[in-house]
Coordinates of C-alpha atoms and ligand atoms in Angstrom, one line a residue:
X211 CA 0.0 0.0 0.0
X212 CA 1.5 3.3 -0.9
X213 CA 1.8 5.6 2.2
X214 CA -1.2 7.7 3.5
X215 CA -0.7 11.2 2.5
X216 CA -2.5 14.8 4.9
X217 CA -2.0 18.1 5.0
X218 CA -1.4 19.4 8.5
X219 CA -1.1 22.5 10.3
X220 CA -0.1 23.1 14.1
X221 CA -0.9 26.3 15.9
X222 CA -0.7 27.6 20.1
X223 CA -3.6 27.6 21.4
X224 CA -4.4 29.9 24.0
X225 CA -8.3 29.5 24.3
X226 CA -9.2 25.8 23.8
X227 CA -12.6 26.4 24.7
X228 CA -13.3 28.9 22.4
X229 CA -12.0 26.9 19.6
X230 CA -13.6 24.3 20.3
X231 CA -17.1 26.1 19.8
X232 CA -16.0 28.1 16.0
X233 CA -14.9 24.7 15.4
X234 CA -18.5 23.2 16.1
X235 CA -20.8 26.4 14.5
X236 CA -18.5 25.6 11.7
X237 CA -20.2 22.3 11.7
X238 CA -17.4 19.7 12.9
X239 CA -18.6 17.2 14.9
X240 CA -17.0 16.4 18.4
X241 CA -15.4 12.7 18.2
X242 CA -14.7 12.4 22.1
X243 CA -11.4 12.7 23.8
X244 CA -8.1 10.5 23.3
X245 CA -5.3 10.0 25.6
X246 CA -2.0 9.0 23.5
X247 CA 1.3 8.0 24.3
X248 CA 3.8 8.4 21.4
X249 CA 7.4 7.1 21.9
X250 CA 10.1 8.3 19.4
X251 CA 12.7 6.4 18.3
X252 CA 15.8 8.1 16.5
X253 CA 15.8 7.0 13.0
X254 CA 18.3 8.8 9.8
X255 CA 15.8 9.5 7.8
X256 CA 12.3 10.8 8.6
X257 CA 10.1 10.2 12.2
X258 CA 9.6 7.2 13.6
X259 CA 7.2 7.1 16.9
X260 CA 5.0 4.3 18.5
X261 CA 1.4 5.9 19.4
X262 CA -0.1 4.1 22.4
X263 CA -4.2 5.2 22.8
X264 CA -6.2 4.9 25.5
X265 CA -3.7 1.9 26.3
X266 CA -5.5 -0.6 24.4
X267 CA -4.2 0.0 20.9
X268 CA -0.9 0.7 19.7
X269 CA 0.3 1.6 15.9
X270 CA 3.6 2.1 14.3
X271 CA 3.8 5.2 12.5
X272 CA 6.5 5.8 10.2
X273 CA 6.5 9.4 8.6
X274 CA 7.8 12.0 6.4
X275 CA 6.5 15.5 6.8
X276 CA 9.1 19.2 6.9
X277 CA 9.0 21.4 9.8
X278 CA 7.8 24.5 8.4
X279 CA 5.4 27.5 10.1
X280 CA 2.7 26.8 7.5
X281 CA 0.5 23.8 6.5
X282 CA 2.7 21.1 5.6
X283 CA 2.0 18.1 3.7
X284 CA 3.0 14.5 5.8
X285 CA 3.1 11.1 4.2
X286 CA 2.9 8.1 6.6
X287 CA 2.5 4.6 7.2
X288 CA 0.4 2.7 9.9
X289 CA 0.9 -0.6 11.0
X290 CA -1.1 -2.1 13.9
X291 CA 1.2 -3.4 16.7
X292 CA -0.1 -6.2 19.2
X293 CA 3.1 -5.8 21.6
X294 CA 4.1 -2.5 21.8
X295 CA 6.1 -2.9 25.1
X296 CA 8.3 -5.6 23.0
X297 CA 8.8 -3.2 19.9
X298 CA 9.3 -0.3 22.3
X299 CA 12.5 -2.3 24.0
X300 CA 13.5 -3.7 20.8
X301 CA 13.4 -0.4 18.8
X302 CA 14.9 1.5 21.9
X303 CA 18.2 -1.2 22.4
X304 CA 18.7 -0.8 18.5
X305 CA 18.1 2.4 18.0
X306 CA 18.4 4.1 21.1
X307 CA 16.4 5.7 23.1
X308 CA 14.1 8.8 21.9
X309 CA 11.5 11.9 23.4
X310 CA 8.4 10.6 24.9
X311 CA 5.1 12.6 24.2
X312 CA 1.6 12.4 26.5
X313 CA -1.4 13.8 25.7
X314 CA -4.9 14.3 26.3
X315 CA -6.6 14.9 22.6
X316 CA -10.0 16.0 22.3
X317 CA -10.9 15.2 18.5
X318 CA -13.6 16.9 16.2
X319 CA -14.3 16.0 12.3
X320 CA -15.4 18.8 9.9
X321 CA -15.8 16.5 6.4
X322 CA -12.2 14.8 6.0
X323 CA -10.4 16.9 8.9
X324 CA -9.7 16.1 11.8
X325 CA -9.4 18.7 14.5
X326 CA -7.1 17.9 17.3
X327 CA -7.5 19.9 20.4
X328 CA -4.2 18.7 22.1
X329 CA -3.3 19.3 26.1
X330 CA 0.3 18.2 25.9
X331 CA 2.6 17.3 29.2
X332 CA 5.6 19.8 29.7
X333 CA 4.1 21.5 26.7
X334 CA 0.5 23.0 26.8
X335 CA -2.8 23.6 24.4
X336 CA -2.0 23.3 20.5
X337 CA -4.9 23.4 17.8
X338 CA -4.1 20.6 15.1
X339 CA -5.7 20.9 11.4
X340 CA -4.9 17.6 9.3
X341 CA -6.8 17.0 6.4
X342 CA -6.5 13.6 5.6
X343 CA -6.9 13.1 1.6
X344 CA -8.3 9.9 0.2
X345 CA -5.5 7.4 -1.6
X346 CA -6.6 8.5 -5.0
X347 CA -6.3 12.1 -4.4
X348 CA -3.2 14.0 -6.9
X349 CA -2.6 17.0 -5.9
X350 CA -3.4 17.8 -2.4
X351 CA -5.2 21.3 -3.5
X352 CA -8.5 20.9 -2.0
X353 CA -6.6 19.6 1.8
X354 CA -4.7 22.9 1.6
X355 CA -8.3 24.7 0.9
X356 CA -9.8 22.9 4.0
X357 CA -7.2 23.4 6.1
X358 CA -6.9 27.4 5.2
X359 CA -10.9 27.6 5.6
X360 CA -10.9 25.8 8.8
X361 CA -7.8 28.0 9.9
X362 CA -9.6 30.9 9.4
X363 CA -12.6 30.0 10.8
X364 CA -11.0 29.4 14.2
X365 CA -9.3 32.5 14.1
X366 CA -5.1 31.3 13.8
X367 CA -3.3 34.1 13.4
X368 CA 0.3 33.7 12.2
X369 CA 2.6 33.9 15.0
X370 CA 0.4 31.0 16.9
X371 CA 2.4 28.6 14.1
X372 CA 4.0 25.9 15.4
X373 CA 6.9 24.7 12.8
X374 CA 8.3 21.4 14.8
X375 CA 6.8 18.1 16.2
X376 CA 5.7 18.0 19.5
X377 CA 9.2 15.4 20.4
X378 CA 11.1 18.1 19.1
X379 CA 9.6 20.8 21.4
X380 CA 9.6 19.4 24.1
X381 CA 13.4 18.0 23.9
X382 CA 13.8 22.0 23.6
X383 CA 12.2 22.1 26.9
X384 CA 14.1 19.0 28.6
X385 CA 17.5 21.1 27.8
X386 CA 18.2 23.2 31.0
X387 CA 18.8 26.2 30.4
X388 CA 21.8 27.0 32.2
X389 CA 23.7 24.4 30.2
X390 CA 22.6 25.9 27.1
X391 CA 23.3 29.6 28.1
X392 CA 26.9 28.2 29.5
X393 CA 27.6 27.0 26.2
X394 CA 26.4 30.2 24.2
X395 CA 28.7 32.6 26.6
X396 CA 31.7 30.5 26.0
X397 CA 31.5 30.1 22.4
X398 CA 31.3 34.4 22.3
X399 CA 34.6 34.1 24.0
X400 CA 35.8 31.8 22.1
X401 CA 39.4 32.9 20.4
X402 CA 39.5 32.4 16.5
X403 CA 41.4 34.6 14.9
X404 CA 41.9 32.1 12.2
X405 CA 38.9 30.0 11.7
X406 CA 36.4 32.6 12.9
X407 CA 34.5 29.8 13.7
X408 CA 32.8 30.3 17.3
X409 CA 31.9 27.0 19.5
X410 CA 31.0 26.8 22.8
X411 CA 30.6 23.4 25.1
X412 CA 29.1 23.0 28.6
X413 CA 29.0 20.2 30.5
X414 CA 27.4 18.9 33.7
X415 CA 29.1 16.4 35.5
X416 CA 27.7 13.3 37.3
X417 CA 26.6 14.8 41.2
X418 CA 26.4 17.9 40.3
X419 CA 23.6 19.1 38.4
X420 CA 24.1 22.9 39.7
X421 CA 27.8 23.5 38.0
X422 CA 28.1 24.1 34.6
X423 CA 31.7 23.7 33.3
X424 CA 32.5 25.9 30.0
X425 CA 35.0 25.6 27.3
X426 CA 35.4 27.5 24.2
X427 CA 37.8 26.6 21.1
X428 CA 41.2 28.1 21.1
X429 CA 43.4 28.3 17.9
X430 CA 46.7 29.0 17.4
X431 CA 49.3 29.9 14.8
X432 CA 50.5 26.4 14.3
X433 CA 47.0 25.5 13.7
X434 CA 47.2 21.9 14.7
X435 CA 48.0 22.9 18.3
X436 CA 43.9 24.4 18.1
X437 CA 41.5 22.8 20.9
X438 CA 38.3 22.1 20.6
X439 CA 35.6 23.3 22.2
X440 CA 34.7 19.9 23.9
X441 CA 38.4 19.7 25.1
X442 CA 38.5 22.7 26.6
X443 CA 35.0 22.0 28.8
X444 CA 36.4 18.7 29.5
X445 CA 39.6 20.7 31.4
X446 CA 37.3 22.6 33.6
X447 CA 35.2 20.0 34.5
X448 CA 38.3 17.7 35.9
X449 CA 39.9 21.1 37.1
X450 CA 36.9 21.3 39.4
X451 CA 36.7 18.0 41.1
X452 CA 34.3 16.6 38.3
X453 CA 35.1 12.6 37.4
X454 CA 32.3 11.5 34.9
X455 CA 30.4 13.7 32.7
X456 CA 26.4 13.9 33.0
X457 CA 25.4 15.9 29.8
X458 CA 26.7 18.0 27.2
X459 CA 25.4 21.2 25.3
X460 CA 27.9 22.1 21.7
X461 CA 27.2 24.9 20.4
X462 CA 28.1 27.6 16.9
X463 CA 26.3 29.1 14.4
X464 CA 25.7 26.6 11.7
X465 CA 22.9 24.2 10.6
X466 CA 23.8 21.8 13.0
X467 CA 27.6 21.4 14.9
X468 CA 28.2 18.0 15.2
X469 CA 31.6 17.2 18.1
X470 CA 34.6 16.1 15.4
X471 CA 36.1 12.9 15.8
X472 CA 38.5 13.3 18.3
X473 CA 36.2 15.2 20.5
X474 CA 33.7 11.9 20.4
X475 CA 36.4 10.3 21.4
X476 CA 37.2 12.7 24.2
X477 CA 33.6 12.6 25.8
X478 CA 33.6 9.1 25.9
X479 CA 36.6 8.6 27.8
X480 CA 34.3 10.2 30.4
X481 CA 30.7 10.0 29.3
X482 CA 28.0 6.6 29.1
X483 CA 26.4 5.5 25.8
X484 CA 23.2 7.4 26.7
X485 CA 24.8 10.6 27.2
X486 CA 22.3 13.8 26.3
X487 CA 24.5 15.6 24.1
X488 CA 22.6 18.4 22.7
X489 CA 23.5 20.3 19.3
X490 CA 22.9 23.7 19.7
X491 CA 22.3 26.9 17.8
X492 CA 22.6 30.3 19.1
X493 CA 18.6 30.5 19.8
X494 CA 18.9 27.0 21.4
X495 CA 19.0 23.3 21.1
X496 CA 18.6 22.1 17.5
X497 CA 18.8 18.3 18.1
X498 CA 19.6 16.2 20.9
X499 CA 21.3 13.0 20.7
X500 CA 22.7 10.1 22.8
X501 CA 26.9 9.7 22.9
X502 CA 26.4 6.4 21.7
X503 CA 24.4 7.8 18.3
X504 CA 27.6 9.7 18.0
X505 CA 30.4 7.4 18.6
X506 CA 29.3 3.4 17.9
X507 CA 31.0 0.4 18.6
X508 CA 33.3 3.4 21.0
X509 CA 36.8 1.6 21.8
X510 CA 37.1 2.2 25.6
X511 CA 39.7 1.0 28.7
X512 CA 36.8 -2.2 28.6
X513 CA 38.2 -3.0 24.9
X514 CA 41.4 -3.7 26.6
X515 CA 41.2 -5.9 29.8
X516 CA 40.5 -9.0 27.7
X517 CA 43.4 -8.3 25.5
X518 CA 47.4 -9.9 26.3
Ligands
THU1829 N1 35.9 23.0 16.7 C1 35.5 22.7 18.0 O1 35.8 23.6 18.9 N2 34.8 21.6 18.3 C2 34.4 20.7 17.3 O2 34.0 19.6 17.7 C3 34.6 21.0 15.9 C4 35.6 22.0 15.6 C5 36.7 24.2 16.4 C6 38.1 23.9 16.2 C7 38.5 25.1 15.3 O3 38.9 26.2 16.2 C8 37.3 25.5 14.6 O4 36.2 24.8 15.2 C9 37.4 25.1 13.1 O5 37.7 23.7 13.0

């Protein structure tokens, strides 16, 4: 079966009740209220999340869809799961673990929409439009139509539009944000007068999750004397007393910094396989990920105590 194909938009919503009545003198049709448990699973390409509802039925849900601040189309497949706490330990020890989202969803139909009136843990009220188009449908010109009728029926202005996933929000969230504001004051003092190429690390170490230790990169004229960011952060943290590192913040301004080789290397000496290390941008986290997505099959002091 080719996958299912909807057009969806996600908006704040700071008066649930009052959406909820321009969504029914619009004419939808209140469907009752869902609770769902979605687990995420990293995956390279795409989303990948196991939706738990009412805890009696569980789906796979394999999808496509861009994170944009306007209606967006999303392609996806479904497939019914009988034992989702087996696939939920199977996908998490070979994939590793991902965000966990809970909600309450109270769901209205207007023709082939669904309105979702979401109450989010950690995150709070979001209005959901998805217009669900049928498998013959081309282009998806009359879901777009829907969804901007709908939209403008319940009032969603433009700066209510969410662009991410709910996963992804609310891994923003879980990022404390004196680890992320650490890491955004040491990559501005960071000295590059070669690269120009600002990063900034944080770490917390292991029993104490008040200290923030800071590194910056610092280059030099014989450039392969340069240290990382990461290298740096580690320094302070054993300077200070710190033994084992808890989680990490990385941060410059590009699409997404990713720790170099070395520095992967560096953390692990120090860090576990499940690790938070969060890529940031200047705004804030981009994209969390464990150590071990960053450095498999690490070679450690372990890979040496069977050897001679
Ligand atoms: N850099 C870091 O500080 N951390 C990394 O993980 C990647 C690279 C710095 C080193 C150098 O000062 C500049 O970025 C360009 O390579």
């Amino acid at each position: 079966m080719p996958p299912a194909r909807n057009v969806e938009l996600k908006a704040h919503d700071p008066d649930p009740e009052a959406t909820h009545r321009a969504a029914i003198a619009f004419g939808a049709a209140d469907a009752g209220t869902l609770t769902q448990r979605d687990t995420y699973f990293p995956v390279p390409r795409g989303r990948l999340k196991l939706r738990e509802q009412d805890g009696t039925t569980a789906q796979l849900i394999a999808y496509h869809r861009a994170d944009a601040a306007t209606a967006r189309t999303s392609s996806y497949d479904r497939i019914d799961v009988p034992d989702p706490d087996t696939l939920i330990g199977a996908l998490r020890a070979t994939h590793g673990p991902g965000p966990v989202v809970r909600k309450e969803r109270r769901l209205l139909l207007w023709e082939n929409v669904r309105i979702h009136l979401d109450d989010v843990a950690g995150l709070g009220r979001f209005v959901e439009l998805e217009a669900v188009a049928a498998d013959d449908a081309g282009d998806l010109d009359a879901e777009h139509r829907k969804v901007a009728d709908l939209r403008a029926a319940l009032g969603i202005a433009d700066d209510r539009i969410v662009a991410e996933g709910y996963a992804q929000l609310l891994t923003r969230v879980a990022a404390p944000d004196d680890l992320i504001d650490g890491a955004r004051v040491a990559m501005g003092r960071a000295y590059v007068p070669y690269s120009h190429f600002r990063v900034g690390a944080a770490l917390r170490s292991v029993g104490d999750a008040a200290t923030v230790h800071l590194g910056a990169n610092v280059e030099n004229a014989a450039y392969p004397q340069t240290q990382c960011a990461e290298a740096s952060a580690i320094g302070a943290l054993i300077a200070a007393g710190g033994t084992r590192i808890a989680e990490v913040a990385v941060m410059a301004d590009t699409p997404l910094i990713t720790p170099c080789g070395g520095c992967r290397q560096r953390l692990a000496e120090l860090a576990g396989p499940d690790t938070p290390v969060h890529l940031c941008g200047p705004e804030g986290v981009r994209q969390t990920v464990t150590l071990a997505q960053l450095l498999p099959y690490a070679f450690d002091a372990a890979a040496m105590e069977s050897g001679a």
